[in-house]
């Protein structure tokens, strides 16, 4: 019942009623909180404080140089290094220490003079001033720009100098040949002005290349391994319209060589690595070696020849390019194929890897890792010509220099390396990427090489000087595929951000960004080869983990989709094109490889089959 206080005439009675608790006072009533409510309030306050601390920590500007991080930790009276701590962990510890110190500084009570004590900001300024003094210069924008533009040199070996001189001479010769071929094709057009002739020539050449592409259809599928396939490579044809050899490898470490278009194995599968195959590459002059090896195999198994026939001379040109000193080297002594494995080793193989028996050392093949079966048969081990050791982590893709004397390998140790295939000597250890390097591609002239990896950055290097002449940022996720156009100045990169980007080295900017696939792009390859068309690089092939194969126009309507096909039921791990654009091959997690070709390119030739 409400009581009207105005009815009480005596103030003493009102006071007595309030004292007795019968009358509520005019102020708010404070009700004590329960234990559960108090605990919830404390948790809420702690969460709010933690979020505020994290936000403030994210907003802190920290140095990226590890020495500067150590200096700031020392200035804050913190341990410079903790057991098991690396530079990234040390930088995060500095971030946490600064956030906690700033929080304590905000909550500190001022003393009698109104001062709070030594400010964390003052300590940071002192540390950074000391770092600048140690660096020997003030932290001014002009100085920062000068430091960023500074070029550092390291002393190279005489072998590297000789290799660069060799590459320079070869690249100049190849560039002159390419330009002369292009100028002759342009001059062959008659009528109209020079500009009109050039335009009509380019349009007709691109139209021919696109017509070649439209006819590609799936022609063959095979499952050579019990584990997923990870890499493949196609050799050049020995003659126009001749046979092409396919090398395909997988997670089991085995490699199989197949003749196209017959789709027949040329020899038994061999065990190349104890771990998965990361990359495969044919020597530029491997076609002659493969053709002679196939001829020798037919003669031997038909009873018309012997092993001496298979070791016939391969000719001066093939021997010189594949690592020989002259024409007296046999096919079994010349480099034909390179493999890069998850064991951190790259190996160089002859045209007939299984010609000799006993292969990897006993330590490489243990009882815990038995020889894997390939289609129900044991994969033979083979003896490589050379083993290239030096990387400290598993390898990605590899590529031969167009001249054939050098091999580039990439690795998850953050470097790519250049090797002499004649001696197996490591000529160059190239750093420059902040994360793992996965793919590499040489410009057709051999003057430039591009590398890319998990740092989402494409770097272009001058093989003749060793300088990084261009860096192309733009991808937001790791780059897993890279290709050089036959035109000599365009590179294509495929990334885990589902896009393909075209980079123009002349304009120093991206030429196009293709929203290519619904999953990461695992392979890119240029079509419209300079060996088949006057107009090089007229289209681009891309493969993806979404299981599709797509072709893109790179000449007429740049970025236009020309063809889309469902290549596999699972992720496509690699794809390759023959240099004459007759064949395209894909491999996948579904343990199969597929051949794509026009019907007229599948005219069967005499079988090249070795009894397995």
Coordinates of C-alpha atoms in Angstrom, one line a residue:
X1 CA 0.0 0.0 0.0
X2 CA 1.3 3.4 -0.9
X3 CA 1.3 5.9 1.8
X4 CA 0.9 9.6 1.2
X5 CA 3.6 11.3 3.2
X6 CA 1.8 14.6 3.0
X7 CA -0.7 13.1 5.6
X8 CA 1.9 13.0 8.2
X9 CA 2.0 16.3 10.1
X10 CA 4.8 15.4 12.3
X11 CA 8.2 15.2 10.7
X12 CA 9.5 13.2 13.6
X13 CA 7.1 10.4 12.9
X14 CA 8.2 10.3 9.3
X15 CA 11.8 10.0 10.4
X16 CA 11.0 7.3 12.8
X17 CA 9.1 5.4 10.1
X18 CA 12.0 5.6 7.7
X19 CA 14.4 4.5 10.4
X20 CA 12.1 1.5 11.1
X21 CA 12.0 0.6 7.4
X22 CA 8.3 1.1 7.0
X23 CA 8.7 4.0 4.7
X24 CA 11.0 4.0 1.6
X25 CA 13.4 6.9 1.2
X26 CA 13.4 9.3 -1.7
X27 CA 16.7 7.9 -3.2
X28 CA 17.4 4.7 -5.2
X29 CA 17.5 1.4 -3.4
X30 CA 20.9 -0.5 -3.8
X31 CA 20.4 -4.2 -4.0
X32 CA 23.5 -6.4 -3.5
X33 CA 24.5 -8.6 -6.5
X34 CA 24.7 -12.3 -6.3
X35 CA 28.0 -14.1 -6.6
X36 CA 27.2 -15.3 -10.1
X37 CA 26.4 -11.8 -11.2
X38 CA 29.6 -10.5 -9.8
X39 CA 31.6 -13.2 -11.5
X40 CA 29.9 -12.4 -14.9
X41 CA 30.6 -8.8 -14.4
X42 CA 34.3 -9.5 -13.8
X43 CA 34.5 -11.7 -16.9
X44 CA 32.9 -9.0 -19.0
X45 CA 35.4 -6.4 -17.7
X46 CA 38.3 -8.7 -18.4
X47 CA 37.1 -9.4 -21.9
X48 CA 36.6 -5.7 -22.7
X49 CA 40.2 -5.0 -21.4
X50 CA 41.6 -7.9 -23.4
X51 CA 39.9 -6.6 -26.6
X52 CA 41.1 -3.1 -26.0
X53 CA 44.7 -4.5 -25.4
X54 CA 44.6 -6.5 -28.7
X55 CA 43.3 -3.5 -30.6
X56 CA 46.0 -1.3 -29.2
X57 CA 48.6 -3.9 -29.9
X58 CA 47.5 -4.2 -33.6
X59 CA 47.8 -0.4 -34.0
X60 CA 51.4 -0.4 -32.7
X61 CA 54.1 0.4 -35.3
X62 CA 56.9 -2.1 -34.8
X63 CA 60.2 -2.4 -36.6
X64 CA 60.7 -5.4 -39.0
X65 CA 64.5 -5.5 -38.5
X66 CA 65.4 -8.1 -35.9
X67 CA 68.2 -6.1 -34.5
X68 CA 65.9 -3.1 -33.9
X69 CA 63.4 -5.4 -32.2
X70 CA 66.2 -6.6 -29.8
X71 CA 67.2 -3.0 -29.1
X72 CA 63.7 -2.0 -28.2
X73 CA 63.3 -5.0 -25.9
X74 CA 66.6 -4.1 -24.2
X75 CA 65.4 -0.5 -23.7
X76 CA 62.2 -1.9 -22.0
X77 CA 64.3 -4.1 -19.7
X78 CA 63.0 -7.2 -21.3
X79 CA 65.0 -10.4 -22.2
X80 CA 66.5 -9.9 -25.7
X81 CA 66.0 -13.5 -26.6
X82 CA 64.1 -16.4 -25.1
X83 CA 65.0 -20.0 -25.6
X84 CA 63.4 -21.4 -28.9
X85 CA 62.3 -18.0 -30.1
X86 CA 62.8 -16.8 -33.7
X87 CA 62.5 -13.3 -35.2
X88 CA 58.7 -13.6 -35.8
X89 CA 58.1 -14.7 -32.2
X90 CA 60.4 -12.1 -30.8
X91 CA 58.5 -9.3 -32.7
X92 CA 55.2 -10.6 -31.4
X93 CA 56.6 -10.6 -27.8
X94 CA 57.6 -7.0 -28.3
X95 CA 54.1 -6.2 -29.4
X96 CA 52.6 -7.9 -26.2
X97 CA 55.1 -6.1 -23.9
X98 CA 54.4 -2.7 -25.4
X99 CA 50.6 -3.2 -25.2
X100 CA 50.8 -4.3 -21.6
X101 CA 53.2 -1.4 -20.7
X102 CA 50.9 1.1 -22.3
X103 CA 47.9 -0.3 -20.5
X104 CA 49.7 0.0 -17.1
X105 CA 50.7 3.6 -18.1
X106 CA 47.1 4.5 -18.7
X107 CA 46.0 3.1 -15.4
X108 CA 48.9 4.6 -13.4
X109 CA 48.1 7.3 -10.7
X110 CA 50.0 10.6 -10.9
X111 CA 52.3 11.4 -8.0
X112 CA 52.4 14.6 -5.9
X113 CA 54.0 16.5 -8.8
X114 CA 51.5 15.3 -11.3
X115 CA 54.0 13.1 -13.1
X116 CA 53.3 9.4 -14.0
X117 CA 56.9 8.2 -14.3
X118 CA 59.0 7.0 -17.2
X119 CA 56.8 7.0 -20.3
X120 CA 56.9 3.9 -22.6
X121 CA 56.7 6.3 -25.5
X122 CA 59.9 8.0 -24.3
X123 CA 61.6 4.6 -24.0
X124 CA 60.6 3.7 -27.6
X125 CA 61.8 7.0 -29.0
X126 CA 65.1 6.5 -27.2
X127 CA 65.5 3.0 -28.6
X128 CA 64.7 4.1 -32.1
X129 CA 67.0 7.0 -31.9
X130 CA 69.7 4.6 -30.8
X131 CA 68.9 2.3 -33.8
X132 CA 69.2 5.3 -36.2
X133 CA 72.5 6.3 -34.6
X134 CA 73.8 2.7 -35.0
X135 CA 72.7 2.8 -38.6
X136 CA 74.8 5.9 -39.1
X137 CA 72.1 8.1 -40.5
X138 CA 69.0 10.0 -39.5
X139 CA 65.6 8.5 -40.3
X140 CA 64.6 10.9 -43.0
X141 CA 62.5 10.1 -46.1
X142 CA 65.4 10.9 -48.4
X143 CA 67.7 8.6 -46.6
X144 CA 65.1 5.8 -46.5
X145 CA 64.7 6.1 -50.3
X146 CA 68.4 6.0 -50.8
X147 CA 68.7 2.9 -48.7
X148 CA 65.9 1.2 -50.6
X149 CA 67.6 2.0 -53.9
X150 CA 71.0 0.8 -52.8
X151 CA 72.3 -2.2 -54.8
X152 CA 74.4 -4.9 -53.1
X153 CA 76.8 -7.2 -54.9
X154 CA 78.3 -10.5 -53.7
X155 CA 81.4 -12.1 -55.2
X156 CA 80.7 -14.9 -57.7
X157 CA 82.7 -17.8 -58.8
X158 CA 84.6 -18.0 -62.1
X159 CA 82.2 -20.8 -63.1
X160 CA 79.3 -18.4 -62.6
X161 CA 81.0 -15.7 -64.7
X162 CA 81.7 -18.2 -67.5
X163 CA 78.0 -19.4 -67.4
X164 CA 76.7 -15.8 -67.6
X165 CA 79.0 -15.0 -70.6
X166 CA 77.7 -18.2 -72.3
X167 CA 74.1 -17.3 -71.5
X168 CA 74.6 -13.7 -72.8
X169 CA 76.1 -14.9 -76.1
X170 CA 73.3 -17.5 -76.6
X171 CA 70.5 -15.1 -75.7
X172 CA 71.7 -12.5 -78.2
X173 CA 71.8 -15.1 -80.9
X174 CA 68.3 -16.4 -80.1
X175 CA 66.8 -12.9 -79.8
X176 CA 68.3 -12.0 -83.2
X177 CA 66.8 -15.1 -84.8
X178 CA 63.4 -14.5 -83.2
X179 CA 63.3 -10.9 -84.4
X180 CA 64.5 -11.8 -87.9
X181 CA 61.7 -14.4 -88.2
X182 CA 59.1 -12.0 -87.1
X183 CA 60.3 -9.3 -89.5
X184 CA 60.3 -11.8 -92.4
X185 CA 56.8 -12.8 -91.6
X186 CA 55.6 -9.2 -91.5
X187 CA 57.4 -8.4 -94.8
X188 CA 55.8 -11.3 -96.5
X189 CA 52.4 -9.5 -96.2
X190 CA 51.8 -7.5 -99.4
X191 CA 49.7 -4.4 -100.0
X192 CA 48.8 -1.5 -97.8
X193 CA 50.9 0.5 -95.4
X194 CA 53.4 -1.1 -93.1
X195 CA 51.1 -0.6 -90.1
X196 CA 48.2 -2.2 -92.0
X197 CA 50.4 -5.2 -93.0
X198 CA 51.6 -5.7 -89.4
X199 CA 48.0 -5.5 -88.1
X200 CA 46.6 -7.9 -90.7
X201 CA 49.5 -10.3 -90.1
X202 CA 48.9 -10.4 -86.4
X203 CA 45.1 -10.9 -86.7
X204 CA 45.5 -13.7 -89.2
X205 CA 48.2 -15.4 -87.2
X206 CA 46.1 -15.2 -84.0
X207 CA 43.0 -16.5 -85.9
X208 CA 45.0 -19.6 -87.0
X209 CA 46.2 -20.2 -83.5
X210 CA 42.7 -20.0 -82.1
X211 CA 41.4 -22.4 -84.8
X212 CA 44.1 -24.8 -83.8
X213 CA 42.9 -24.6 -80.2
X214 CA 39.2 -25.1 -80.8
X215 CA 39.9 -28.6 -82.3
X216 CA 41.5 -30.0 -79.1
X217 CA 39.4 -32.8 -77.7
X218 CA 40.1 -35.5 -75.1
X219 CA 41.6 -38.5 -76.9
X220 CA 43.1 -40.8 -74.3
X221 CA 43.2 -41.4 -70.5
X222 CA 45.5 -43.6 -68.5
X223 CA 46.2 -44.4 -64.8
X224 CA 49.9 -45.2 -64.5
X225 CA 50.2 -45.0 -60.7
X226 CA 48.3 -46.0 -57.5
X227 CA 48.9 -42.5 -56.0
X228 CA 48.0 -39.1 -57.2
X229 CA 50.0 -37.6 -60.1
X230 CA 51.8 -34.3 -59.4
X231 CA 53.9 -33.2 -62.4
X232 CA 54.3 -33.8 -66.1
X233 CA 56.4 -32.5 -69.0
X234 CA 56.4 -32.8 -72.8
X235 CA 59.5 -33.0 -75.0
X236 CA 59.9 -31.3 -78.4
X237 CA 59.1 -33.4 -81.5
X238 CA 62.2 -34.8 -83.2
X239 CA 60.8 -33.5 -86.5
X240 CA 57.8 -31.4 -87.6
X241 CA 54.7 -33.6 -86.8
X242 CA 56.9 -36.2 -85.2
X243 CA 56.6 -38.1 -81.9
X244 CA 56.4 -36.3 -78.6
X245 CA 57.4 -37.9 -75.3
X246 CA 55.4 -37.4 -72.1
X247 CA 57.0 -37.8 -68.7
X248 CA 54.6 -38.0 -65.8
X249 CA 55.4 -38.4 -62.1
X250 CA 53.4 -38.7 -58.9
X251 CA 53.4 -38.9 -55.1
X252 CA 55.0 -42.3 -55.2
X253 CA 58.2 -40.9 -56.7
X254 CA 58.0 -42.9 -59.9
X255 CA 58.3 -41.5 -63.4
X256 CA 56.9 -43.0 -66.6
X257 CA 57.8 -42.1 -70.2
X258 CA 55.0 -42.4 -72.8
X259 CA 55.2 -41.8 -76.6
X260 CA 52.5 -39.6 -78.1
X261 CA 50.3 -40.0 -80.1
X262 CA 50.6 -43.7 -79.7
X263 CA 50.1 -43.4 -75.9
X264 CA 52.4 -46.4 -75.4
X265 CA 55.2 -46.5 -72.7
X266 CA 58.6 -46.4 -74.1
X267 CA 60.2 -48.2 -71.2
X268 CA 59.3 -49.5 -67.7
X269 CA 58.4 -47.0 -65.0
X270 CA 61.4 -46.1 -62.8
X271 CA 61.7 -44.9 -59.2
X272 CA 63.3 -41.4 -59.4
X273 CA 62.8 -40.2 -55.8
X274 CA 61.8 -41.6 -52.4
X275 CA 59.3 -38.8 -52.0
X276 CA 56.8 -37.2 -54.3
X277 CA 57.8 -35.7 -57.7
X278 CA 57.7 -31.9 -57.5
X279 CA 58.7 -31.0 -61.0
X280 CA 59.8 -32.5 -64.4
X281 CA 61.6 -30.9 -67.3
X282 CA 62.9 -32.3 -70.6
X283 CA 66.2 -31.1 -71.9
X284 CA 65.7 -28.7 -74.9
X285 CA 67.5 -31.2 -77.2
X286 CA 66.0 -34.4 -75.7
X287 CA 64.0 -35.2 -78.8
X288 CA 67.0 -36.6 -80.7
X289 CA 68.1 -38.7 -77.7
X290 CA 64.6 -40.1 -77.1
X291 CA 64.1 -40.9 -80.8
X292 CA 67.4 -42.8 -80.9
X293 CA 66.6 -44.6 -77.6
X294 CA 63.1 -45.6 -79.0
X295 CA 64.7 -46.9 -82.2
X296 CA 67.2 -48.9 -80.2
X297 CA 64.5 -50.4 -78.0
X298 CA 62.5 -51.5 -81.1
X299 CA 65.6 -53.1 -82.6
X300 CA 66.6 -54.8 -79.4
X301 CA 63.2 -56.3 -78.5
X302 CA 62.6 -57.4 -82.1
X303 CA 65.8 -59.3 -82.1
X304 CA 67.4 -57.1 -84.7
X305 CA 69.9 -55.3 -82.6
X306 CA 71.7 -55.2 -79.3
X307 CA 72.6 -52.7 -76.6
X308 CA 75.4 -51.3 -78.7
X309 CA 72.8 -50.1 -81.2
X310 CA 71.2 -48.2 -78.4
X311 CA 74.4 -46.5 -77.5
X312 CA 74.9 -45.1 -81.0
X313 CA 76.4 -41.6 -81.4
X314 CA 73.8 -38.9 -80.9
X315 CA 75.5 -36.3 -83.0
X316 CA 77.6 -33.2 -82.1
X317 CA 74.6 -30.9 -81.5
X318 CA 72.8 -33.1 -79.1
X319 CA 75.9 -34.0 -77.3
X320 CA 77.1 -30.5 -76.8
X321 CA 73.7 -29.2 -75.6
X322 CA 73.0 -32.1 -73.4
X323 CA 76.2 -32.0 -71.5
X324 CA 78.7 -33.9 -73.7
X325 CA 82.0 -32.7 -75.0
X326 CA 81.5 -33.9 -78.6
X327 CA 79.7 -36.3 -80.9
X328 CA 81.3 -39.4 -79.4
X329 CA 79.1 -39.6 -76.3
X330 CA 76.4 -42.3 -76.2
X331 CA 72.7 -41.7 -75.6
X332 CA 73.0 -43.3 -72.1
X333 CA 75.6 -40.6 -71.1
X334 CA 73.6 -37.4 -72.1
X335 CA 71.1 -35.5 -70.0
X336 CA 67.6 -36.0 -71.3
X337 CA 65.3 -35.4 -68.3
X338 CA 65.4 -33.6 -64.9
X339 CA 63.3 -34.5 -61.9
X340 CA 62.8 -32.5 -58.7
X341 CA 61.6 -34.4 -55.6
X342 CA 60.3 -33.9 -52.1
X343 CA 63.5 -35.3 -50.8
X344 CA 65.2 -32.0 -51.6
X345 CA 67.3 -33.5 -54.5
X346 CA 67.2 -32.9 -58.2
X347 CA 68.3 -35.6 -60.5
X348 CA 69.4 -35.7 -64.2
X349 CA 68.5 -38.8 -66.3
X350 CA 69.5 -40.2 -69.6
X351 CA 67.0 -41.2 -72.4
X352 CA 67.0 -44.8 -71.1
X353 CA 67.1 -44.5 -67.2
X354 CA 66.4 -48.2 -66.7
X355 CA 69.2 -49.4 -69.0
X356 CA 71.4 -50.0 -66.0
X357 CA 70.3 -51.7 -62.8
X358 CA 70.9 -50.8 -59.2
X359 CA 69.8 -47.5 -58.6
X360 CA 69.4 -45.5 -55.5
X361 CA 71.7 -46.3 -52.6
X362 CA 70.4 -48.8 -50.0
X363 CA 69.8 -46.0 -47.5
X364 CA 67.3 -44.5 -49.9
X365 CA 65.3 -47.7 -50.1
X366 CA 64.6 -49.0 -46.7
X367 CA 62.4 -51.8 -45.5
X368 CA 59.9 -49.3 -44.2
X369 CA 59.6 -47.9 -47.7
X370 CA 59.2 -50.8 -50.1
X371 CA 59.3 -50.3 -53.8
X372 CA 55.9 -49.0 -54.9
X373 CA 53.8 -50.9 -57.4
X374 CA 52.8 -49.2 -60.7
X375 CA 49.8 -50.9 -62.3
X376 CA 50.6 -54.1 -60.4
X377 CA 54.3 -54.1 -61.3
X378 CA 57.2 -53.0 -59.2
X379 CA 58.8 -49.7 -60.4
X380 CA 62.4 -50.3 -61.3
X381 CA 65.1 -48.1 -59.8
X382 CA 67.4 -46.3 -62.2
X383 CA 70.8 -44.7 -61.9
X384 CA 70.8 -41.0 -62.5
X385 CA 73.6 -39.3 -64.4
X386 CA 73.9 -36.6 -61.7
X387 CA 72.4 -35.7 -58.4
X388 CA 72.1 -32.0 -57.6
X389 CA 72.2 -31.6 -53.8
X390 CA 72.2 -28.3 -51.9
X391 CA 68.6 -27.3 -51.2
X392 CA 67.6 -27.7 -47.5
X393 CA 63.9 -28.4 -48.1
X394 CA 61.6 -30.1 -50.6
X395 CA 61.7 -28.9 -54.2
X396 CA 59.0 -27.4 -56.4
X397 CA 59.2 -27.0 -60.2
X398 CA 62.4 -27.0 -62.3
X399 CA 63.2 -25.8 -65.8
X400 CA 66.1 -26.0 -68.2
X401 CA 67.7 -22.9 -69.7
X402 CA 66.8 -22.8 -73.5
X403 CA 70.5 -23.4 -74.3
X404 CA 70.3 -26.6 -72.4
X405 CA 73.5 -26.2 -70.4
X406 CA 71.9 -25.1 -67.1
X407 CA 69.0 -26.1 -64.9
X408 CA 67.0 -23.9 -62.4
X409 CA 65.4 -25.5 -59.4
X410 CA 63.0 -24.0 -56.8
X411 CA 62.6 -25.0 -53.2
X412 CA 60.6 -24.4 -50.0
X413 CA 63.9 -23.2 -48.4
X414 CA 63.1 -19.8 -50.0
X415 CA 65.7 -19.9 -52.8
X416 CA 66.1 -20.9 -56.4
X417 CA 69.4 -22.3 -57.7
X418 CA 71.1 -22.5 -61.0
X419 CA 73.1 -25.7 -61.8
X420 CA 75.6 -26.7 -64.5
X421 CA 74.1 -29.9 -66.0
X422 CA 77.5 -30.9 -67.4
X423 CA 79.3 -31.0 -64.0
X424 CA 76.4 -30.9 -61.4
X425 CA 78.0 -27.8 -59.9
X426 CA 75.8 -25.2 -58.1
X427 CA 76.5 -21.9 -59.9
X428 CA 74.0 -19.6 -58.2
X429 CA 72.0 -19.6 -54.9
X430 CA 69.5 -16.8 -55.4
X431 CA 67.6 -15.4 -52.5
X432 CA 65.0 -12.6 -52.8
X433 CA 61.7 -14.2 -51.9
X434 CA 60.4 -14.0 -48.3
X435 CA 58.7 -17.4 -48.5
X436 CA 59.0 -20.7 -50.4
X437 CA 59.8 -20.5 -54.1
X438 CA 57.6 -22.9 -56.1
X439 CA 57.9 -22.2 -59.8
X440 CA 60.4 -20.8 -62.3
X441 CA 60.2 -20.1 -66.1
X442 CA 62.9 -19.0 -68.6
X443 CA 62.2 -16.4 -71.3
X444 CA 62.6 -18.2 -74.7
X445 CA 65.7 -16.1 -75.5
X446 CA 67.2 -17.2 -72.3
X447 CA 68.1 -13.7 -71.1
X448 CA 65.5 -13.5 -68.4
X449 CA 64.1 -15.9 -65.8
X450 CA 61.0 -15.4 -63.6
X451 CA 60.5 -16.9 -60.2
X452 CA 57.5 -17.0 -57.9
X453 CA 56.2 -18.7 -54.9
X454 CA 54.3 -18.5 -51.7
X455 CA 55.0 -14.8 -51.1
X456 CA 52.6 -13.9 -54.0
X457 CA 55.3 -12.0 -55.8
X458 CA 56.7 -12.5 -59.3
X459 CA 60.4 -11.5 -59.7
X460 CA 62.2 -11.2 -63.0
X461 CA 65.9 -11.7 -63.0
X462 CA 68.5 -10.9 -65.7
X463 CA 70.5 -14.2 -66.2
X464 CA 73.4 -12.2 -67.6
X465 CA 74.0 -9.9 -64.7
X466 CA 72.1 -11.6 -61.8
X467 CA 70.0 -8.5 -61.1
X468 CA 66.4 -8.5 -60.2
X469 CA 65.1 -6.1 -62.8
X470 CA 61.4 -6.2 -62.1
X471 CA 59.0 -7.3 -59.3
X472 CA 55.4 -7.7 -60.0
X473 CA 53.1 -7.6 -57.0
X474 CA 49.4 -8.1 -57.4
X475 CA 48.4 -11.6 -56.4
X476 CA 46.9 -12.0 -52.9
X477 CA 47.7 -15.6 -52.4
X478 CA 50.6 -18.0 -53.2
X479 CA 51.6 -18.3 -56.9
X480 CA 51.7 -21.9 -57.9
X481 CA 52.3 -21.7 -61.7
X482 CA 54.4 -19.6 -64.1
X483 CA 54.9 -19.6 -67.8
X484 CA 56.9 -17.5 -70.3
X485 CA 55.3 -16.5 -73.6
X486 CA 57.1 -17.3 -76.9
X487 CA 56.8 -13.6 -77.8
X488 CA 59.8 -12.9 -75.5
X489 CA 58.3 -10.3 -73.2
X490 CA 55.2 -11.7 -71.5
X491 CA 54.9 -13.9 -68.4
X492 CA 51.7 -15.5 -67.0
X493 CA 51.2 -16.5 -63.4
X494 CA 48.5 -18.6 -61.7
X495 CA 47.7 -18.2 -58.1
X496 CA 45.7 -19.6 -55.2
X497 CA 43.6 -16.4 -55.4
X498 CA 41.8 -18.1 -58.4
X499 CA 43.2 -15.6 -60.9
X500 CA 45.7 -15.6 -63.8
X501 CA 47.7 -12.5 -64.4
X502 CA 49.6 -11.5 -67.5
X503 CA 52.7 -9.4 -67.0
X504 CA 54.3 -7.2 -69.7
X505 CA 58.1 -6.8 -69.1
X506 CA 58.2 -3.9 -71.6
X507 CA 55.5 -1.8 -70.0
X508 CA 56.5 -3.0 -66.4
X509 CA 52.9 -3.5 -65.5
X510 CA 50.1 -6.2 -65.5
X511 CA 48.7 -6.7 -69.0
X512 CA 45.5 -8.4 -67.8
X513 CA 43.9 -10.0 -64.8
X514 CA 41.8 -13.1 -65.6
X515 CA 39.2 -14.3 -63.1
X516 CA 40.0 -17.7 -64.3
X517 CA 38.8 -20.5 -62.0
X518 CA 36.8 -21.3 -58.9
X519 CA 39.8 -22.7 -57.1
X520 CA 43.6 -22.3 -57.2
X521 CA 45.3 -22.2 -60.6
X522 CA 47.8 -25.1 -60.7
X523 CA 49.2 -24.7 -64.2
X524 CA 49.5 -22.2 -67.0
X525 CA 51.0 -22.7 -70.5
X526 CA 51.2 -20.5 -73.6
X527 CA 49.9 -21.7 -77.0
X528 CA 50.6 -20.3 -80.4
X529 CA 54.3 -21.2 -80.3
X530 CA 56.8 -19.3 -82.4
X531 CA 57.8 -22.6 -84.0
X532 CA 54.2 -23.0 -85.4
X533 CA 52.9 -19.5 -85.9
X534 CA 54.3 -16.1 -86.9
X535 CA 52.3 -14.7 -84.0
X536 CA 53.7 -16.2 -80.7
X537 CA 51.7 -16.7 -77.6
X538 CA 48.3 -16.2 -79.2
X539 CA 46.4 -18.0 -76.4
X540 CA 46.9 -19.3 -72.8
X541 CA 45.9 -22.6 -71.2
X542 CA 45.1 -22.7 -67.5
X543 CA 44.3 -25.7 -65.2
X544 CA 42.9 -25.6 -61.7
X545 CA 42.0 -27.5 -58.6
X546 CA 38.3 -27.0 -59.7
X547 CA 38.9 -29.8 -62.3
X548 CA 38.6 -27.6 -65.4
X549 CA 40.8 -26.7 -68.3
X550 CA 40.4 -23.2 -69.8
X551 CA 41.9 -21.4 -72.8
X552 CA 42.2 -17.6 -73.0
X553 CA 42.8 -15.2 -75.8
X554 CA 46.0 -13.2 -75.4
X555 CA 46.2 -11.6 -78.9
X556 CA 42.9 -10.4 -80.3
X557 CA 40.6 -9.9 -77.3
X558 CA 42.9 -10.2 -74.4
X559 CA 41.2 -12.1 -71.5
X560 CA 38.4 -13.6 -73.6
X561 CA 37.6 -17.2 -72.8
X562 CA 38.0 -19.4 -75.9
X563 CA 37.3 -22.9 -74.5
X564 CA 36.3 -24.5 -71.2
X565 CA 36.4 -28.2 -70.6
X566 CA 35.9 -30.5 -67.6
X567 CA 39.3 -32.1 -67.5
X568 CA 39.1 -34.4 -64.4
X569 CA 36.8 -35.4 -61.6
X570 CA 39.4 -34.3 -59.1
X571 CA 42.0 -31.6 -58.8
X572 CA 44.2 -30.9 -61.8
X573 CA 47.8 -30.7 -60.6
X574 CA 49.7 -29.9 -63.8
X575 CA 49.2 -29.3 -67.5
X576 CA 51.5 -28.9 -70.5
X577 CA 51.4 -28.1 -74.2
X578 CA 53.6 -29.4 -76.9
X579 CA 55.6 -26.7 -78.7
X580 CA 53.7 -27.3 -82.0
X581 CA 50.3 -27.0 -80.2
X582 CA 49.3 -30.5 -81.3
X583 CA 48.9 -32.0 -77.8
X584 CA 47.8 -30.8 -74.4
X585 CA 48.2 -33.1 -71.4
X586 CA 46.8 -32.8 -67.9
X587 CA 47.3 -34.9 -64.7
X588 CA 45.2 -35.0 -61.6
X589 CA 44.6 -36.2 -58.0
X590 CA 42.4 -38.9 -59.5
X591 CA 45.7 -40.7 -60.5
X592 CA 45.1 -40.3 -64.3
X593 CA 46.6 -38.3 -67.1
X594 CA 44.6 -37.2 -70.1
X595 CA 45.7 -36.4 -73.7
X596 CA 43.9 -33.6 -75.6
X597 CA 44.5 -33.3 -79.3
X598 CA 42.8 -32.8 -82.7
X599 CA 41.5 -35.9 -84.5
X600 CA 44.0 -35.4 -87.3
X601 CA 46.9 -35.4 -84.8
X602 CA 46.0 -38.8 -83.5
X603 CA 46.9 -40.7 -86.7
X604 CA 48.6 -43.8 -85.3
X605 CA 52.2 -44.4 -86.0
X606 CA 54.2 -47.6 -85.6
X607 CA 54.1 -48.7 -82.0
X608 CA 57.0 -47.8 -79.8
X609 CA 56.4 -50.4 -77.1
X610 CA 58.8 -52.1 -74.8
X611 CA 57.9 -55.4 -73.3
X612 CA 57.2 -54.8 -69.6

